[in-house]
JSON list of C-alpha atoms in Angstrom, two decimals:
[
{"chain": "A", "resi": 170, "resn": "MET", "atom": "CA", "xyz": [8.31, -41.91, -5.15]},
{"chain": "A", "resi": 171, "resn": "LYS", "atom": "CA", "xyz": [9.43, -38.55, -6.35]},
{"chain": "A", "resi": 172, "resn": "MET", "atom": "CA", "xyz": [5.94, -37.12, -7.33]},
{"chain": "A", "resi": 173, "resn": "ILE", "atom": "CA", "xyz": [5.29, -37.48, -3.83]},
{"chain": "A", "resi": 174, "resn": "GLN", "atom": "CA", "xyz": [8.40, -35.85, -3.08]},
{"chain": "A", "resi": 175, "resn": "SER", "atom": "CA", "xyz": [7.48, -32.35, -5.47]},
{"chain": "A", "resi": 176, "resn": "LEU", "atom": "CA", "xyz": [4.73, -32.34, -4.10]},
{"chain": "A", "resi": 177, "resn": "SER", "atom": "CA", "xyz": [6.50, -32.18, -0.12]},
{"chain": "A", "resi": 178, "resn": "ALA", "atom": "CA", "xyz": [8.82, -29.71, -1.66]},
{"chain": "A", "resi": 179, "resn": "ALA", "atom": "CA", "xyz": [6.14, -27.53, -3.33]},
{"chain": "A", "resi": 180, "resn": "ALA", "atom": "CA", "xyz": [4.33, -27.28, -0.40]},
{"chain": "A", "resi": 181, "resn": "ALA", "atom": "CA", "xyz": [7.03, -26.88, 2.45]},
{"chain": "A", "resi": 182, "resn": "LEU", "atom": "CA", "xyz": [7.75, -24.06, -0.63]},
{"chain": "A", "resi": 183, "resn": "ALA", "atom": "CA", "xyz": [4.56, -22.37, -0.09]},
{"chain": "A", "resi": 184, "resn": "CYS", "atom": "CA", "xyz": [4.81, -22.74, 3.32]},
{"chain": "A", "resi": 185, "resn": "ALA", "atom": "CA", "xyz": [7.53, -20.92, 3.51]},
{"chain": "A", "resi": 186, "resn": "ILE", "atom": "CA", "xyz": [6.59, -18.53, 1.41]},
{"chain": "A", "resi": 187, "resn": "ALA", "atom": "CA", "xyz": [3.74, -17.67, 3.09]},
{"chain": "A", "resi": 188, "resn": "ALA", "atom": "CA", "xyz": [5.54, -17.23, 6.86]},
{"chain": "A", "resi": 189, "resn": "VAL", "atom": "CA", "xyz": [6.63, -14.08, 4.82]},
{"chain": "A", "resi": 190, "resn": "PRO", "atom": "CA", "xyz": [6.00, -10.80, 6.06]},
{"chain": "A", "resi": 191, "resn": "ALA", "atom": "CA", "xyz": [4.24, -8.15, 3.65]},
{"chain": "A", "resi": 192, "resn": "THR", "atom": "CA", "xyz": [6.78, -5.77, 2.34]},
{"chain": "A", "resi": 193, "resn": "ALA", "atom": "CA", "xyz": [7.19, -2.83, 4.44]},
{"chain": "A", "resi": 194, "resn": "ALA", "atom": "CA", "xyz": [6.27, 0.57, 2.29]},
{"chain": "A", "resi": 195, "resn": "THR", "atom": "CA", "xyz": [8.53, 2.77, 0.62]},
{"chain": "A", "resi": 196, "resn": "PRO", "atom": "CA", "xyz": [9.08, 5.75, 2.62]},
{"chain": "A", "resi": 197, "resn": "ILE", "atom": "CA", "xyz": [9.08, 9.37, 1.76]},
{"chain": "A", "resi": 198, "resn": "VAL", "atom": "CA", "xyz": [12.09, 11.07, 3.00]},
{"chain": "A", "resi": 199, "resn": "SER", "atom": "CA", "xyz": [12.69, 15.02, 3.23]},
{"chain": "A", "resi": 200, "resn": "SER", "atom": "CA", "xyz": [16.04, 16.67, 5.16]},
{"chain": "A", "resi": 201, "resn": "GLY", "atom": "CA", "xyz": [15.87, 13.05, 7.93]},
{"chain": "A", "resi": 202, "resn": "LYS", "atom": "CA", "xyz": [11.99, 14.17, 8.28]},
{"chain": "A", "resi": 203, "resn": "LEU", "atom": "CA", "xyz": [9.53, 10.90, 7.11]},
{"chain": "A", "resi": 204, "resn": "MET", "atom": "CA", "xyz": [7.53, 12.99, 5.05]},
{"chain": "A", "resi": 205, "resn": "GLY", "atom": "CA", "xyz": [4.31, 9.85, 3.97]},
{"chain": "A", "resi": 206, "resn": "ALA", "atom": "CA", "xyz": [5.18, 6.69, 2.31]},
{"chain": "A", "resi": 207, "resn": "THR", "atom": "CA", "xyz": [4.04, 4.95, -1.14]},
{"chain": "A", "resi": 208, "resn": "GLY", "atom": "CA", "xyz": [2.60, 1.53, -1.26]},
{"chain": "A", "resi": 209, "resn": "VAL", "atom": "CA", "xyz": [0.70, 1.08, 1.48]},
{"chain": "A", "resi": 210, "resn": "THR", "atom": "CA", "xyz": [-1.82, -1.69, 2.18]},
{"chain": "A", "resi": 211, "resn": "VAL", "atom": "CA", "xyz": [-4.44, -1.24, 3.60]},
{"chain": "A", "resi": 212, "resn": "GLY", "atom": "CA", "xyz": [-7.17, -3.90, 2.81]},
{"chain": "A", "resi": 213, "resn": "GLY", "atom": "CA", "xyz": [-6.07, -4.73, -0.40]},
{"chain": "A", "resi": 214, "resn": "ALA", "atom": "CA", "xyz": [-5.45, -1.73, -1.85]},
{"chain": "A", "resi": 215, "resn": "SER", "atom": "CA", "xyz": [-2.23, -0.21, -2.58]},
{"chain": "A", "resi": 216, "resn": "TYR", "atom": "CA", "xyz": [-2.73, 4.18, -0.96]},
{"chain": "A", "resi": 217, "resn": "ASP", "atom": "CA", "xyz": [-0.06, 6.88, -0.76]},
{"chain": "A", "resi": 218, "resn": "VAL", "atom": "CA", "xyz": [0.05, 9.22, 2.34]},
{"chain": "A", "resi": 219, "resn": "ALA", "atom": "CA", "xyz": [1.25, 11.92, 3.22]},
{"chain": "A", "resi": 220, "resn": "PHE", "atom": "CA", "xyz": [1.89, 13.47, 6.36]},
{"chain": "A", "resi": 221, "resn": "LEU", "atom": "CA", "xyz": [0.24, 17.26, 7.31]},
{"chain": "A", "resi": 222, "resn": "ASP", "atom": "CA", "xyz": [0.10, 20.31, 9.48]},
{"chain": "A", "resi": 223, "resn": "GLY", "atom": "CA", "xyz": [-3.05, 22.73, 9.33]},
{"chain": "A", "resi": 224, "resn": "THR", "atom": "CA", "xyz": [-6.63, 21.90, 10.21]},
{"chain": "A", "resi": 225, "resn": "CYS", "atom": "CA", "xyz": [-8.92, 18.98, 8.68]},
{"chain": "A", "resi": 226, "resn": "SER", "atom": "CA", "xyz": [-10.82, 21.35, 6.03]},
{"chain": "A", "resi": 227, "resn": "GLY", "atom": "CA", "xyz": [-6.95, 22.60, 5.11]},
{"chain": "A", "resi": 228, "resn": "VAL", "atom": "CA", "xyz": [-5.67, 19.05, 4.69]},
{"chain": "A", "resi": 229, "resn": "PHE", "atom": "CA", "xyz": [-8.76, 17.32, 2.98]},
{"chain": "A", "resi": 230, "resn": "GLY", "atom": "CA", "xyz": [-9.58, 20.31, 0.68]},
{"chain": "A", "resi": 231, "resn": "GLY", "atom": "CA", "xyz": [-13.40, 20.67, 2.70]},
{"chain": "A", "resi": 232, "resn": "CYS", "atom": "CA", "xyz": [-14.08, 18.30, 6.12]},
{"chain": "A", "resi": 233, "resn": "THR", "atom": "CA", "xyz": [-16.61, 16.16, 5.29]},
{"chain": "A", "resi": 234, "resn": "THR", "atom": "CA", "xyz": [-17.18, 12.06, 4.79]},
{"chain": "A", "resi": 235, "resn": "GLY", "atom": "CA", "xyz": [-16.95, 12.89, 1.12]},
{"chain": "A", "resi": 236, "resn": "ASN", "atom": "CA", "xyz": [-13.40, 13.97, 1.15]},
{"chain": "A", "resi": 237, "resn": "PHE", "atom": "CA", "xyz": [-12.16, 11.33, 3.27]},
{"chain": "A", "resi": 238, "resn": "SER", "atom": "CA", "xyz": [-10.19, 8.25, 1.44]},
{"chain": "A", "resi": 239, "resn": "PHE", "atom": "CA", "xyz": [-12.72, 6.41, 4.79]},
{"chain": "A", "resi": 240, "resn": "THR", "atom": "CA", "xyz": [-15.59, 6.17, 5.45]},
{"chain": "A", "resi": 241, "resn": "THR", "atom": "CA", "xyz": [-15.93, 3.64, 7.96]},
{"chain": "A", "resi": 242, "resn": "LEU", "atom": "CA", "xyz": [-14.33, 3.58, 11.55]},
{"chain": "A", "resi": 243, "resn": "SER", "atom": "CA", "xyz": [-12.79, -0.64, 10.83]},
{"chain": "A", "resi": 244, "resn": "SER", "atom": "CA", "xyz": [-11.37, 0.93, 7.62]},
{"chain": "A", "resi": 245, "resn": "ALA", "atom": "CA", "xyz": [-10.14, 3.92, 9.51]},
{"chain": "A", "resi": 246, "resn": "LEU", "atom": "CA", "xyz": [-8.48, 1.59, 11.66]},
{"chain": "A", "resi": 247, "resn": "ALA", "atom": "CA", "xyz": [-6.94, -1.26, 9.38]},
{"chain": "A", "resi": 248, "resn": "ALA", "atom": "CA", "xyz": [-5.21, 2.48, 8.08]},
{"chain": "A", "resi": 249, "resn": "GLY", "atom": "CA", "xyz": [-3.59, 3.33, 10.89]},
{"chain": "A", "resi": 250, "resn": "ASN", "atom": "CA", "xyz": [-2.68, -0.43, 11.92]},
{"chain": "A", "resi": 251, "resn": "ALA", "atom": "CA", "xyz": [-1.64, -0.08, 8.74]},
{"chain": "A", "resi": 252, "resn": "LEU", "atom": "CA", "xyz": [0.84, 3.22, 9.34]},
{"chain": "A", "resi": 253, "resn": "LEU", "atom": "CA", "xyz": [1.86, 1.05, 12.45]},
{"chain": "A", "resi": 254, "resn": "SER", "atom": "CA", "xyz": [2.44, -2.39, 10.70]},
{"chain": "A", "resi": 255, "resn": "GLN", "atom": "CA", "xyz": [4.57, -0.76, 7.27]},
{"chain": "A", "resi": 256, "resn": "VAL", "atom": "CA", "xyz": [5.52, 2.80, 7.68]},
{"chain": "A", "resi": 257, "resn": "PHE", "atom": "CA", "xyz": [6.70, 3.63, 11.13]},
{"chain": "A", "resi": 258, "resn": "ILE", "atom": "CA", "xyz": [9.67, 1.07, 11.21]},
{"chain": "A", "resi": 259, "resn": "ASN", "atom": "CA", "xyz": [13.82, 1.02, 12.08]},
{"chain": "A", "resi": 260, "resn": "GLY", "atom": "CA", "xyz": [15.55, 0.74, 8.60]},
{"chain": "A", "resi": 261, "resn": "LYS", "atom": "CA", "xyz": [18.10, 2.24, 6.34]},
{"chain": "A", "resi": 262, "resn": "ALA", "atom": "CA", "xyz": [15.89, 5.46, 5.83]},
{"chain": "A", "resi": 263, "resn": "GLY", "atom": "CA", "xyz": [15.48, 6.38, 9.49]},
{"chain": "A", "resi": 264, "resn": "ALA", "atom": "CA", "xyz": [14.95, 5.30, 13.41]},
{"chain": "A", "resi": 265, "resn": "PHE", "atom": "CA", "xyz": [11.03, 6.51, 12.35]},
{"chain": "A", "resi": 266, "resn": "ASP", "atom": "CA", "xyz": [9.44, 3.59, 15.33]},
{"chain": "A", "resi": 267, "resn": "THR", "atom": "CA", "xyz": [11.02, 4.52, 18.16]},
{"chain": "A", "resi": 268, "resn": "HIS", "atom": "CA", "xyz": [12.13, 8.39, 16.95]},
{"chain": "A", "resi": 269, "resn": "PRO", "atom": "CA", "xyz": [8.38, 9.86, 16.95]},
{"chain": "A", "resi": 270, "resn": "ALA", "atom": "CA", "xyz": [9.77, 13.34, 15.81]},
{"chain": "A", "resi": 271, "resn": "LEU", "atom": "CA", "xyz": [11.32, 12.05, 12.74]},
{"chain": "A", "resi": 272, "resn": "THR", "atom": "CA", "xyz": [7.69, 12.10, 11.71]},
{"chain": "A", "resi": 273, "resn": "ALA", "atom": "CA", "xyz": [7.20, 15.59, 9.50]},
{"chain": "A", "resi": 274, "resn": "GLY", "atom": "CA", "xyz": [4.40, 17.46, 11.64]},
{"chain": "A", "resi": 275, "resn": "CYS", "atom": "CA", "xyz": [5.43, 16.13, 14.73]},
{"chain": "A", "resi": 276, "resn": "THR", "atom": "CA", "xyz": [8.11, 17.90, 17.44]},
{"chain": "A", "resi": 277, "resn": "SER", "atom": "CA", "xyz": [7.34, 15.55, 20.03]},
{"chain": "A", "resi": 278, "resn": "ALA", "atom": "CA", "xyz": [9.88, 13.46, 21.49]},
{"chain": "A", "resi": 279, "resn": "VAL", "atom": "CA", "xyz": [7.63, 11.07, 23.61]},
{"chain": "A", "resi": 280, "resn": "ALA", "atom": "CA", "xyz": [4.73, 10.28, 21.31]},
{"chain": "A", "resi": 281, "resn": "CYS", "atom": "CA", "xyz": [3.10, 10.87, 17.64]},
{"chain": "A", "resi": 282, "resn": "ASN", "atom": "CA", "xyz": [-0.83, 10.86, 16.89]},
{"chain": "A", "resi": 283, "resn": "VAL", "atom": "CA", "xyz": [-1.57, 10.55, 13.01]},
{"chain": "A", "resi": 284, "resn": "LEU", "atom": "CA", "xyz": [-5.33, 11.55, 12.67]},
{"chain": "A", "resi": 285, "resn": "ILE", "atom": "CA", "xyz": [-7.34, 9.45, 10.64]},
{"chain": "A", "resi": 286, "resn": "PRO", "atom": "CA", "xyz": [-10.69, 11.77, 9.78]},
{"chain": "A", "resi": 287, "resn": "PHE", "atom": "CA", "xyz": [-13.78, 8.93, 8.58]},
{"chain": "A", "resi": 288, "resn": "ALA", "atom": "CA", "xyz": [-16.54, 10.79, 8.90]},
{"chain": "A", "resi": 289, "resn": "ALA", "atom": "CA", "xyz": [-17.55, 14.21, 9.93]},
{"chain": "A", "resi": 290, "resn": "SER", "atom": "CA", "xyz": [-20.96, 16.51, 10.68]},
{"chain": "A", "resi": 291, "resn": "ASN", "atom": "CA", "xyz": [-22.25, 19.80, 12.82]},
{"chain": "A", "resi": 292, "resn": "GLY", "atom": "CA", "xyz": [-17.76, 20.50, 13.55]},
{"chain": "A", "resi": 293, "resn": "VAL", "atom": "CA", "xyz": [-16.89, 18.00, 14.87]},
{"chain": "A", "resi": 294, "resn": "ALA", "atom": "CA", "xyz": [-14.86, 15.03, 12.72]},
{"chain": "A", "resi": 295, "resn": "LEU", "atom": "CA", "xyz": [-14.06, 11.49, 13.87]},
{"chain": "A", "resi": 296, "resn": "VAL", "atom": "CA", "xyz": [-10.45, 10.72, 13.72]},
{"chain": "A", "resi": 297, "resn": "THR", "atom": "CA", "xyz": [-8.42, 6.79, 14.04]},
{"chain": "A", "resi": 298, "resn": "ASP", "atom": "CA", "xyz": [-5.38, 8.04, 16.30]},
{"chain": "A", "resi": 299, "resn": "THR", "atom": "CA", "xyz": [-2.35, 6.48, 15.04]},
{"chain": "A", "resi": 300, "resn": "VAL", "atom": "CA", "xyz": [0.17, 6.77, 18.06]},
{"chain": "A", "resi": 301, "resn": "ASN", "atom": "CA", "xyz": [3.89, 5.87, 17.58]},
{"chain": "A", "resi": 302, "resn": "MET", "atom": "CA", "xyz": [5.93, 5.62, 20.79]},
{"chain": "A", "resi": 303, "resn": "PRO", "atom": "CA", "xyz": [9.41, 4.88, 21.10]},
{"chain": "A", "resi": 304, "resn": "THR", "atom": "CA", "xyz": [8.76, 1.86, 22.23]},
{"chain": "A", "resi": 305, "resn": "ALA", "atom": "CA", "xyz": [6.98, -0.23, 19.39]},
{"chain": "A", "resi": 306, "resn": "SER", "atom": "CA", "xyz": [4.72, -2.93, 21.87]},
{"chain": "A", "resi": 307, "resn": "LEU", "atom": "CA", "xyz": [3.72, 0.56, 23.10]},
{"chain": "A", "resi": 308, "resn": "ASP", "atom": "CA", "xyz": [1.56, 2.34, 19.53]},
{"chain": "A", "resi": 309, "resn": "PHE", "atom": "CA", "xyz": [-1.68, 1.86, 18.88]},
{"chain": "A", "resi": 310, "resn": "THR", "atom": "CA", "xyz": [-5.38, 2.80, 17.14]},
{"chain": "A", "resi": 311, "resn": "PHE", "atom": "CA", "xyz": [-8.19, 4.66, 19.11]},
{"chain": "A", "resi": 312, "resn": "ALA", "atom": "CA", "xyz": [-11.73, 6.12, 17.52]},
{"chain": "A", "resi": 313, "resn": "SER", "atom": "CA", "xyz": [-11.70, 9.58, 18.75]},
{"chain": "A", "resi": 314, "resn": "LEU", "atom": "CA", "xyz": [-13.30, 13.03, 18.47]},
{"chain": "A", "resi": 315, "resn": "ILE", "atom": "CA", "xyz": [-11.66, 16.16, 17.06]},
{"chain": "A", "resi": 316, "resn": "GLY", "atom": "CA", "xyz": [-13.70, 19.89, 16.12]},
{"chain": "A", "resi": 317, "resn": "SER", "atom": "CA", "xyz": [-13.56, 20.30, 12.10]},
{"chain": "A", "resi": 318, "resn": "LYS", "atom": "CA", "xyz": [-11.40, 23.16, 12.34]},
{"chain": "A", "resi": 319, "resn": "THR", "atom": "CA", "xyz": [-8.71, 22.35, 14.83]},
{"chain": "A", "resi": 320, "resn": "SER", "atom": "CA", "xyz": [-5.80, 23.41, 13.49]},
{"chain": "A", "resi": 321, "resn": "THR", "atom": "CA", "xyz": [-2.81, 20.77, 14.67]},
{"chain": "A", "resi": 322, "resn": "ALA", "atom": "CA", "xyz": [-0.23, 23.11, 14.36]},
{"chain": "A", "resi": 323, "resn": "SER", "atom": "CA", "xyz": [-0.39, 24.58, 17.42]},
{"chain": "A", "resi": 324, "resn": "LEU", "atom": "CA", "xyz": [0.02, 20.78, 18.58]},
{"chain": "A", "resi": 325, "resn": "ALA", "atom": "CA", "xyz": [3.65, 19.38, 18.66]},
{"chain": "A", "resi": 326, "resn": "SER", "atom": "CA", "xyz": [2.36, 15.72, 18.83]},
{"chain": "A", "resi": 327, "resn": "PHE", "atom": "CA", "xyz": [-0.54, 15.50, 16.04]},
{"chain": "A", "resi": 328, "resn": "VAL", "atom": "CA", "xyz": [-0.55, 15.28, 12.36]},
{"chain": "A", "resi": 329, "resn": "TYR", "atom": "CA", "xyz": [-2.86, 14.33, 9.45]},
{"chain": "A", "resi": 330, "resn": "ALA", "atom": "CA", "xyz": [-2.54, 11.32, 7.16]},
{"chain": "A", "resi": 331, "resn": "LYS", "atom": "CA", "xyz": [-3.74, 11.94, 3.91]},
{"chain": "A", "resi": 332, "resn": "PHE", "atom": "CA", "xyz": [-4.59, 8.94, 2.00]},
{"chain": "A", "resi": 333, "resn": "THR", "atom": "CA", "xyz": [-4.36, 8.80, -1.61]},
{"chain": "A", "resi": 334, "resn": "PRO", "atom": "CA", "xyz": [-4.79, 5.43, -4.01]},
{"chain": "A", "resi": 335, "resn": "SER", "atom": "CA", "xyz": [-1.99, 4.17, -4.94]},
{"chain": "A", "resi": 336, "resn": "VAL", "atom": "CA", "xyz": [-1.27, 4.96, -8.93]},
{"chain": "A", "resi": 337, "resn": "THR", "atom": "CA", "xyz": [0.20, 0.85, -9.25]},
{"chain": "A", "resi": 338, "resn": "THR", "atom": "CA", "xyz": [-1.41, -1.45, -8.80]},
{"chain": "A", "resi": 339, "resn": "ALA", "atom": "CA", "xyz": [-1.56, -3.78, -5.34]},
{"chain": "A", "resi": 340, "resn": "VAL", "atom": "CA", "xyz": [1.47, -5.92, -4.17]},
{"chain": "A", "resi": 341, "resn": "PRO", "atom": "CA", "xyz": [0.09, -9.31, -4.31]},
{"chain": "A", "resi": 342, "resn": "GLU", "atom": "CA", "xyz": [-0.35, -11.02, -0.44]},
{"chain": "A", "resi": 343, "resn": "PRO", "atom": "CA", "xyz": [2.66, -13.50, 0.30]},
{"chain": "A", "resi": 344, "resn": "ALA", "atom": "CA", "xyz": [-0.38, -16.12, 0.42]},
{"chain": "A", "resi": 345, "resn": "THR", "atom": "CA", "xyz": [-1.39, -15.71, -2.75]},
{"chain": "A", "resi": 346, "resn": "TRP", "atom": "CA", "xyz": [2.19, -15.83, -4.47]},
{"chain": "A", "resi": 347, "resn": "ALA", "atom": "CA", "xyz": [2.54, -19.41, -2.16]},
{"chain": "A", "resi": 348, "resn": "MET", "atom": "CA", "xyz": [-0.43, -20.70, -3.79]},
{"chain": "A", "resi": 349, "resn": "MET", "atom": "CA", "xyz": [0.74, -19.49, -7.20]},
{"chain": "A", "resi": 350, "resn": "LEU", "atom": "CA", "xyz": [4.20, -21.18, -6.89]},
{"chain": "A", "resi": 351, "resn": "ALA", "atom": "CA", "xyz": [2.65, -24.33, -4.95]},
{"chain": "A", "resi": 352, "resn": "GLY", "atom": "CA", "xyz": [0.73, -24.57, -8.57]},
{"chain": "A", "resi": 353, "resn": "PHE", "atom": "CA", "xyz": [2.82, -24.68, -10.95]},
{"chain": "A", "resi": 354, "resn": "GLY", "atom": "CA", "xyz": [4.21, -27.46, -8.56]},
{"chain": "A", "resi": 355, "resn": "LEU", "atom": "CA", "xyz": [1.95, -29.63, -8.26]},
{"chain": "A", "resi": 356, "resn": "MET", "atom": "CA", "xyz": [1.59, -28.79, -12.29]},
{"chain": "A", "resi": 357, "resn": "GLY", "atom": "CA", "xyz": [5.05, -30.31, -13.51]},
{"chain": "A", "resi": 358, "resn": "ALA", "atom": "CA", "xyz": [5.03, -32.74, -10.48]},
{"chain": "A", "resi": 359, "resn": "ALA", "atom": "CA", "xyz": [1.90, -34.09, -12.26]},
{"chain": "A", "resi": 360, "resn": "LEU", "atom": "CA", "xyz": [3.53, -33.46, -15.78]},
{"chain": "A", "resi": 361, "resn": "ARG", "atom": "CA", "xyz": [6.38, -35.16, -14.49]},
{"chain": "A", "resi": 362, "resn": "TYR", "atom": "CA", "xyz": [4.60, -37.97, -13.75]},
{"chain": "A", "resi": 363, "resn": "ARG", "atom": "CA", "xyz": [1.71, -38.86, -16.50]},
{"chain": "A", "resi": 364, "resn": "LYS", "atom": "CA", "xyz": [4.89, -38.21, -19.03]},
{"chain": "A", "resi": 365, "resn": "ARG", "atom": "CA", "xyz": [7.04, -41.44, -17.17]},
{"chain": "A", "resi": 366, "resn": "SER", "atom": "CA", "xyz": [3.47, -43.40, -16.54]},
{"chain": "A", "resi": 367, "resn": "THR", "atom": "CA", "xyz": [3.12, -42.85, -20.75]},
{"chain": "A", "resi": 368, "resn": "LYS", "atom": "CA", "xyz": [7.22, -44.82, -20.58]},
{"chain": "A", "resi": 369, "resn": "LEU", "atom": "CA", "xyz": [6.06, -48.00, -18.86]},
{"chain": "A", "resi": 370, "resn": "THR", "atom": "CA", "xyz": [2.91, -48.36, -20.55]},
{"chain": "A", "resi": 371, "resn": "LEU", "atom": "CA", "xyz": [4.69, -48.43, -24.27]},
{"chain": "A", "resi": 372, "resn": "ALA", "atom": "CA", "xyz": [7.52, -51.29, -23.26]}
]
């Protein structure tokens, strides 16, 4: 009976941990402006991101596919959605979700468009555009294109997001922690049950 209770407790703990959302990235703030963030998780890998104004070539050291951290539409969309769920959030550092103008390079109170290039050729760059608006339910990410020499400096609501792999390793997902803890719980329960069975046999 005790073994069943132990297993039930371990399973309940695993479910509770799995239900906890992934932790937010650590924002980089200067003079109240969101400059970027560290520890942004995209596809299981950890990245640092900086919000930069300028031309595609100037920001990325060349506006070609080889200069970008993400080189497919799906990975760039995932990166954009990671910004919405992990970086553009309200917290102690600032209300970055409801005030788009707090993001470096954006001065519009209506929306901040964050561009993530993933491919470029013949003077045209394919990008995903992550739109952070004052109302979180209106935030979205979509595919677009720009001229590779376009400067975002003249556009009040556009900025580039430059992703670089984090030096530290990615933090395991909550589900991974849950499985590990559940495994330890099951091992402990099995050992307890085995010990008890041995005592009963000797008696």
